GROMACS .gro file of C-alpha atoms in nm:
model
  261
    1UNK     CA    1   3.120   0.566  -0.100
    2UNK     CA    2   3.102   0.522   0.282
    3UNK     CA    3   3.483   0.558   0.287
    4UNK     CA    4   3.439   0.904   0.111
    5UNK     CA    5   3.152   0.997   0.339
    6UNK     CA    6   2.857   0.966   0.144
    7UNK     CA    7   2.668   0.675   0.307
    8UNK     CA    8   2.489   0.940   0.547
    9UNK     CA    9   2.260   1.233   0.533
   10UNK     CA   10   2.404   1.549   0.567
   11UNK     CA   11   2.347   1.712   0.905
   12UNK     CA   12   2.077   1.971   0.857
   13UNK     CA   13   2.340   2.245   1.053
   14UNK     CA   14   2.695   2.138   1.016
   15UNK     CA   15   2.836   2.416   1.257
   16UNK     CA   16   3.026   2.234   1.523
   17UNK     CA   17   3.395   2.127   1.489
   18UNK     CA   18   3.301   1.769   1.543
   19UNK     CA   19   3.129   1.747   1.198
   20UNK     CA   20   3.459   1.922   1.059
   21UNK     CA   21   3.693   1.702   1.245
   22UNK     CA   22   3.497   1.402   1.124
   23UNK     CA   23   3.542   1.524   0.744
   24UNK     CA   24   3.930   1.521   0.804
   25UNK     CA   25   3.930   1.173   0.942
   26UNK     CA   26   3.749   1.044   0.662
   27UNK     CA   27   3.930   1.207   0.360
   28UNK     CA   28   4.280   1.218   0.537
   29UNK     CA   29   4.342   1.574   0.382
   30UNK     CA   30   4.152   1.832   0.196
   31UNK     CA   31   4.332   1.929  -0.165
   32UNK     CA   32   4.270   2.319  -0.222
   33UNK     CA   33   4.140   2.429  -0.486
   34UNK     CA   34   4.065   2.778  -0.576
   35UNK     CA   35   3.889   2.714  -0.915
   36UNK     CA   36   3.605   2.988  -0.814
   37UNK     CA   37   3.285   2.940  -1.066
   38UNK     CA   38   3.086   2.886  -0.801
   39UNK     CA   39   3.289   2.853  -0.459
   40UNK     CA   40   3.672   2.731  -0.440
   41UNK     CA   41   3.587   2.419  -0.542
   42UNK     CA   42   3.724   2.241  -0.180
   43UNK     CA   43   3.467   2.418   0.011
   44UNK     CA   44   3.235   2.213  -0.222
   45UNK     CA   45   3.397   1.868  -0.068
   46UNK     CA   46   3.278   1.991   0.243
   47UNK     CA   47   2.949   2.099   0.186
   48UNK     CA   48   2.905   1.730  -0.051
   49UNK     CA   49   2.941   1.564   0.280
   50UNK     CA   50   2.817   1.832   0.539
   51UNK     CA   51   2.559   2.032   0.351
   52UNK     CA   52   2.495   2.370   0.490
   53UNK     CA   53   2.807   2.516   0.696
   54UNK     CA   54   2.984   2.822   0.793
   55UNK     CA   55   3.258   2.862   0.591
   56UNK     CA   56   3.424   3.157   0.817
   57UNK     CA   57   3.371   2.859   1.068
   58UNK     CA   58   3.517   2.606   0.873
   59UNK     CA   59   3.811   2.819   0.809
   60UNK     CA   60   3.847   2.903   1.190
   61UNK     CA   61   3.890   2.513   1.293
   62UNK     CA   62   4.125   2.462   0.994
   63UNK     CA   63   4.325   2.806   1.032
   64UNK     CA   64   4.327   2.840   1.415
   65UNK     CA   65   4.236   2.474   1.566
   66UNK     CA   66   4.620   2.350   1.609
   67UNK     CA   67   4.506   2.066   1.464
   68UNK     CA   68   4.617   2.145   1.070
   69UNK     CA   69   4.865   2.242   0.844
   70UNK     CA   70   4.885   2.314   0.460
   71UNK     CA   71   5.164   2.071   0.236
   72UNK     CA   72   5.221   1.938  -0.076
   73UNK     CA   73   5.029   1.601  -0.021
   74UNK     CA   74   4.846   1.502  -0.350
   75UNK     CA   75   4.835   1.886  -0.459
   76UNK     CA   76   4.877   2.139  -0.221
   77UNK     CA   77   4.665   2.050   0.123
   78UNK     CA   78   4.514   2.096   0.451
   79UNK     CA   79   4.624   1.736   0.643
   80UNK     CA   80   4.624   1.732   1.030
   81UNK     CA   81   4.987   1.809   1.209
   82UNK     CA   82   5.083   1.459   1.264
   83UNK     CA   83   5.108   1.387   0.851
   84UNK     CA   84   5.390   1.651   0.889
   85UNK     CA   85   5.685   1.380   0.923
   86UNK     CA   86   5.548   1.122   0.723
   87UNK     CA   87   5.594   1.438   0.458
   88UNK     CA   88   5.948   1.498   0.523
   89UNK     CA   89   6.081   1.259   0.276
   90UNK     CA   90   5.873   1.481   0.015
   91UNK     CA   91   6.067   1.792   0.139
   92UNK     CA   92   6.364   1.629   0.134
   93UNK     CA   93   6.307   1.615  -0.213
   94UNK     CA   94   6.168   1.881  -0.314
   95UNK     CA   95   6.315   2.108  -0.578
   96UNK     CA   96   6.266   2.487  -0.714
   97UNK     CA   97   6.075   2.464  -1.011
   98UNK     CA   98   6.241   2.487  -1.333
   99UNK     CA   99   6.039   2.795  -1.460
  100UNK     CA  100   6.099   2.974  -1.117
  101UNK     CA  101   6.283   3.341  -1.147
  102UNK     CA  102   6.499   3.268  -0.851
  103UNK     CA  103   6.703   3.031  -1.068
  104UNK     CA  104   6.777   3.315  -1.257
  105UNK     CA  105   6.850   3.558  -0.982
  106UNK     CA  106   7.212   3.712  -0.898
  107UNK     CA  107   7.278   3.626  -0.563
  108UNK     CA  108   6.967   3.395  -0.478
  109UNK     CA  109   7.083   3.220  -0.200
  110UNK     CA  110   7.179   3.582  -0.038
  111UNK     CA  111   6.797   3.643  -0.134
  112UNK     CA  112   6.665   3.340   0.019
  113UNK     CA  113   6.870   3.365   0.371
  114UNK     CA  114   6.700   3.736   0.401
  115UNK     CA  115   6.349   3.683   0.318
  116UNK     CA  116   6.417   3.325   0.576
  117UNK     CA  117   6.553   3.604   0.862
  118UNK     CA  118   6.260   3.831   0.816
  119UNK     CA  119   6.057   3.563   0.895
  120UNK     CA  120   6.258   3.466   1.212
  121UNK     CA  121   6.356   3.789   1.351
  122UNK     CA  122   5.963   3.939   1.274
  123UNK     CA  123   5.716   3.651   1.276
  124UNK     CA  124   5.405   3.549   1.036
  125UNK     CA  125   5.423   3.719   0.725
  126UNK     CA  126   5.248   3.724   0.434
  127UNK     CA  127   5.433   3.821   0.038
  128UNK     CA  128   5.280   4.108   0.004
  129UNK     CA  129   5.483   4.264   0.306
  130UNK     CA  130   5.814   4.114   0.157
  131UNK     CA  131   5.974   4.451  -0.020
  132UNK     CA  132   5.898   4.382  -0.433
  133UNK     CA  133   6.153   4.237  -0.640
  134UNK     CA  134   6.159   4.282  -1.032
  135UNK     CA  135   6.047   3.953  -1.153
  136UNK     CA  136   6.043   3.835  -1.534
  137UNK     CA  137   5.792   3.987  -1.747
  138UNK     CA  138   5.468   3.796  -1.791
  139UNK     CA  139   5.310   3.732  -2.125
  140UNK     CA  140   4.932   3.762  -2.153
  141UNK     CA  141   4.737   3.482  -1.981
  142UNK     CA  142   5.039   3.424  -1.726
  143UNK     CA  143   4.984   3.358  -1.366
  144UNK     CA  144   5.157   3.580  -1.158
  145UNK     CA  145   5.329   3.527  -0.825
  146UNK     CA  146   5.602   3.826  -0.735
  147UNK     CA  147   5.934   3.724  -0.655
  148UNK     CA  148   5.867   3.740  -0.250
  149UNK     CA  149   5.608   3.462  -0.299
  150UNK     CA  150   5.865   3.227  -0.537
  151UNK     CA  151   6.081   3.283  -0.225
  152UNK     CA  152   5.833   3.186   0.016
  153UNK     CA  153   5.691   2.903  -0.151
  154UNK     CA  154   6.068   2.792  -0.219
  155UNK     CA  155   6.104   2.791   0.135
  156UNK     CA  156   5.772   2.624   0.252
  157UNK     CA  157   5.847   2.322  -0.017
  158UNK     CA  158   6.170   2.243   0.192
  159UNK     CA  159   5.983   2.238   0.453
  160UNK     CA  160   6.200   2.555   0.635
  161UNK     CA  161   5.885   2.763   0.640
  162UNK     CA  162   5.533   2.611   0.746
  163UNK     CA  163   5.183   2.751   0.646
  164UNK     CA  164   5.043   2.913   0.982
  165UNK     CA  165   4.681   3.019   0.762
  166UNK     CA  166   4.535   3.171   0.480
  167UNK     CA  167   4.390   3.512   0.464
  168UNK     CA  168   4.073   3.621   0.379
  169UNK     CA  169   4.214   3.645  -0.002
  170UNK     CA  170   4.375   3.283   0.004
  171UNK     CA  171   4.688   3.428   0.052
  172UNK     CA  172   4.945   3.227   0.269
  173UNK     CA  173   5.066   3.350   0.567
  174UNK     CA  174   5.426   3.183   0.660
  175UNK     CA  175   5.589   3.115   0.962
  176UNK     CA  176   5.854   2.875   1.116
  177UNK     CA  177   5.778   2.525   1.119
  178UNK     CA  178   5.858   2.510   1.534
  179UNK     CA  179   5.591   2.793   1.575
  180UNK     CA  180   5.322   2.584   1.389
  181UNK     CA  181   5.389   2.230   1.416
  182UNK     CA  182   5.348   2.080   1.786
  183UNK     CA  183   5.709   1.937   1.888
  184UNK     CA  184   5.541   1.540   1.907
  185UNK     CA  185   5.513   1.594   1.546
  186UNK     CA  186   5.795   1.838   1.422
  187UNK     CA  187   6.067   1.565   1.591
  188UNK     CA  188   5.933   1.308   1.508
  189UNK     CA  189   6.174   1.079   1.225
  190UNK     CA  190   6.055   0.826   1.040
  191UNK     CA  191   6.237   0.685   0.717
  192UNK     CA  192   6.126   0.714   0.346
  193UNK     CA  193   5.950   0.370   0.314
  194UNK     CA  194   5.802   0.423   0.665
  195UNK     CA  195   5.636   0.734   0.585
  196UNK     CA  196   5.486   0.637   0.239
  197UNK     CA  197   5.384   0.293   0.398
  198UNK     CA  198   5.179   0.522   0.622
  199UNK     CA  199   5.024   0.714   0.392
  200UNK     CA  200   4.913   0.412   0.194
  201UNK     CA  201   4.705   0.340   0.486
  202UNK     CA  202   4.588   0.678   0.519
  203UNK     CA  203   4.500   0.647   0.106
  204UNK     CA  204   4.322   0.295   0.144
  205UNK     CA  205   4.097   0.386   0.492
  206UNK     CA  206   4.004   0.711   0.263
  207UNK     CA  207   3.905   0.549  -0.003
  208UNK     CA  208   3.795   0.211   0.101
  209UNK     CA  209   3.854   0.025  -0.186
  210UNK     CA  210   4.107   0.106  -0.495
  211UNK     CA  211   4.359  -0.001  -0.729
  212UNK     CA  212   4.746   0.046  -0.702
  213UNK     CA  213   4.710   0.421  -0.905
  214UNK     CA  214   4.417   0.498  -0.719
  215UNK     CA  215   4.584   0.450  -0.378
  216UNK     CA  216   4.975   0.564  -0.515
  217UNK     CA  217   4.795   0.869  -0.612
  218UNK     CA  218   4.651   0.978  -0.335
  219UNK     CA  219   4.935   1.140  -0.210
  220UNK     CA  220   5.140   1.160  -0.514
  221UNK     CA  221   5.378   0.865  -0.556
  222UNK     CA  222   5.479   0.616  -0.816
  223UNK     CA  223   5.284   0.290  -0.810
  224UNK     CA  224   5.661   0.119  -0.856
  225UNK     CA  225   5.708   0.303  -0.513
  226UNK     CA  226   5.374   0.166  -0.375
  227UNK     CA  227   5.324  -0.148  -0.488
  228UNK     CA  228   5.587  -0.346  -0.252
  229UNK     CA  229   5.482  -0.158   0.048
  230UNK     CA  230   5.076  -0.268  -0.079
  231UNK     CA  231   5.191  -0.642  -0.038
  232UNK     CA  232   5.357  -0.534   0.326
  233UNK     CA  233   5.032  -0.426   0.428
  234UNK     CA  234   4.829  -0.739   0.276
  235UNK     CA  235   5.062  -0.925   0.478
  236UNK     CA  236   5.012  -0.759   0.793
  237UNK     CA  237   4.647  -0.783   0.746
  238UNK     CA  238   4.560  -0.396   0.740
  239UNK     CA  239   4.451  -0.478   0.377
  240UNK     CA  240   4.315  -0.727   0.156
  241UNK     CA  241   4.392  -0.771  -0.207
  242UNK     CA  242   4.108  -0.842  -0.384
  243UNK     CA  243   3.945  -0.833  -0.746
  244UNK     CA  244   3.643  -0.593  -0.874
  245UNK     CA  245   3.442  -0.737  -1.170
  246UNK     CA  246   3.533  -0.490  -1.476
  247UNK     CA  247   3.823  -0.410  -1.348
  248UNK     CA  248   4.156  -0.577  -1.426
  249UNK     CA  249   4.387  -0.328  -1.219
  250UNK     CA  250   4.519  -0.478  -0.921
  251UNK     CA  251   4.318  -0.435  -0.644
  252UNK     CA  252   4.301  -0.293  -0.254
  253UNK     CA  253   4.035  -0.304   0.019
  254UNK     CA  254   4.118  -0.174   0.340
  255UNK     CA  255   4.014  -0.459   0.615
  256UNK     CA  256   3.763  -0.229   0.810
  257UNK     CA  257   3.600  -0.089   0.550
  258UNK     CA  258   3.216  -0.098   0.526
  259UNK     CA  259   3.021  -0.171   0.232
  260UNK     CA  260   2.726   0.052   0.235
  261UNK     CA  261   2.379  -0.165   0.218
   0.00000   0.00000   0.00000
């Protein structure tokens, strides 16, 4: 619970960027989530651990700070530039979904390189000022994204497009990743096992205490995956493995973290 934040009142007016900042620190990232029955549900994370804010505020130190960028993390995220290369390996990865339309598109690549040079040759754009492409037809109930935004998101998975905000509508507004992401952390390499050992430590100073799928989970790998890069970190005393009565998962505490009184 202090980990998380919640061993503290709430300031009584959370408007400078400090008390945002601070959030960040704490939870590593912010997962979005536009689940709207009362707010998107992340600007209820905030306000948990802030109380009162300005959201326009809020979204002016995230959009327009420098400090942040949106990835695929545990879901997509806002995490602060320097998780960009410890992300890379994701990107590296990353795939276009098996239901996406572009699979299915004559001359997709030729598609992709266009929509990538409109980006480069006229700066920031959003899908909606991509020219429309038939898409497949939805069925009732379907979500729909237009073919410009599969191509977008396509690109912004492989990391050849970055997230330079959201508009007022939640709508992403793409850009190059070298007119985003500060050079220190754009160039900056770091191998596979390096980068998820990383954000293990991110995971276990954000939550404070956890077990193996608690802290794998954080930002979305396999506990096979975490689990020998755990013991690295027991060994280098950043954590300590320890046991919670009730629960028989193995266990993590990060070394500085506080136990609330």
């Amino acid at each position: 619970m202090a980990a998380q934040g919640f061993d503290r009142e709430r300031p009584d007016a959370a408007t400078d960027s400090r008390h945002f900042a601070r959030l960040f620190r704490q939870l590593g990232m912010l997962q979005l989530d536009f689940v709207n029955v009362l707010v998107p549900a992340h600007y209820l994370v905030a306000w948990s651990r802030l109380g009162n804010y300005d959201r326009k505020r809020f979204d002016r130190h995230i959009n327009h700070s420098g400090r942040y960028t949106e990835q695929w993390a545990h879901e997509a995220s806002i995490v602060p530039v320097g998780t960009w290369p410890q992300l890379a390996h994701r990107r590296a990865e990353w795939r276009p979904w098996r239901h996406s339309p572009l699979v299915h598109l004559p001359d997709a690549d030729a598609y992709l390189a266009d929509v990538l040079e409109r980006v480069r040759r006229d700066g920031a754009l959003s899908a909606d000022q991509l020219t429309p492409l038939a898409g497949p037809r939805r069925k009732p109930g379907d979500w729909h994204r237009s073919m410009p935004r599969w191509a977008l998101e396509h690109h912004f998975g492989r990391g050849a497009l970055a997230v330079r905000e959201r508009k007022a509508n939640f709508q992403r507004i793409y850009d190059l990743p070298e007119r985003v992401i500060p050079d220190v952390a754009r160039l900056r390499r770091i191998g596979a096992d390096g980068a998820r050992k990383e954000l293990l430590r991110t995971a276990a100073t954000a939550l404070g205490i956890g077990t193996l799928q608690d802290l794998a989970d954080y930002y979305r790998m396999s506990p096979k995956e975490a689990r020998p890069l755990l013991a690295t970190l027991v060994e280098e005393g950043e954590l300590d493995f320890v046991t919670v009565e009730g629960w028989r998962q193995e266990c993590y505490r990060a070394r500085g973290a506080r136990a609330p009184r």
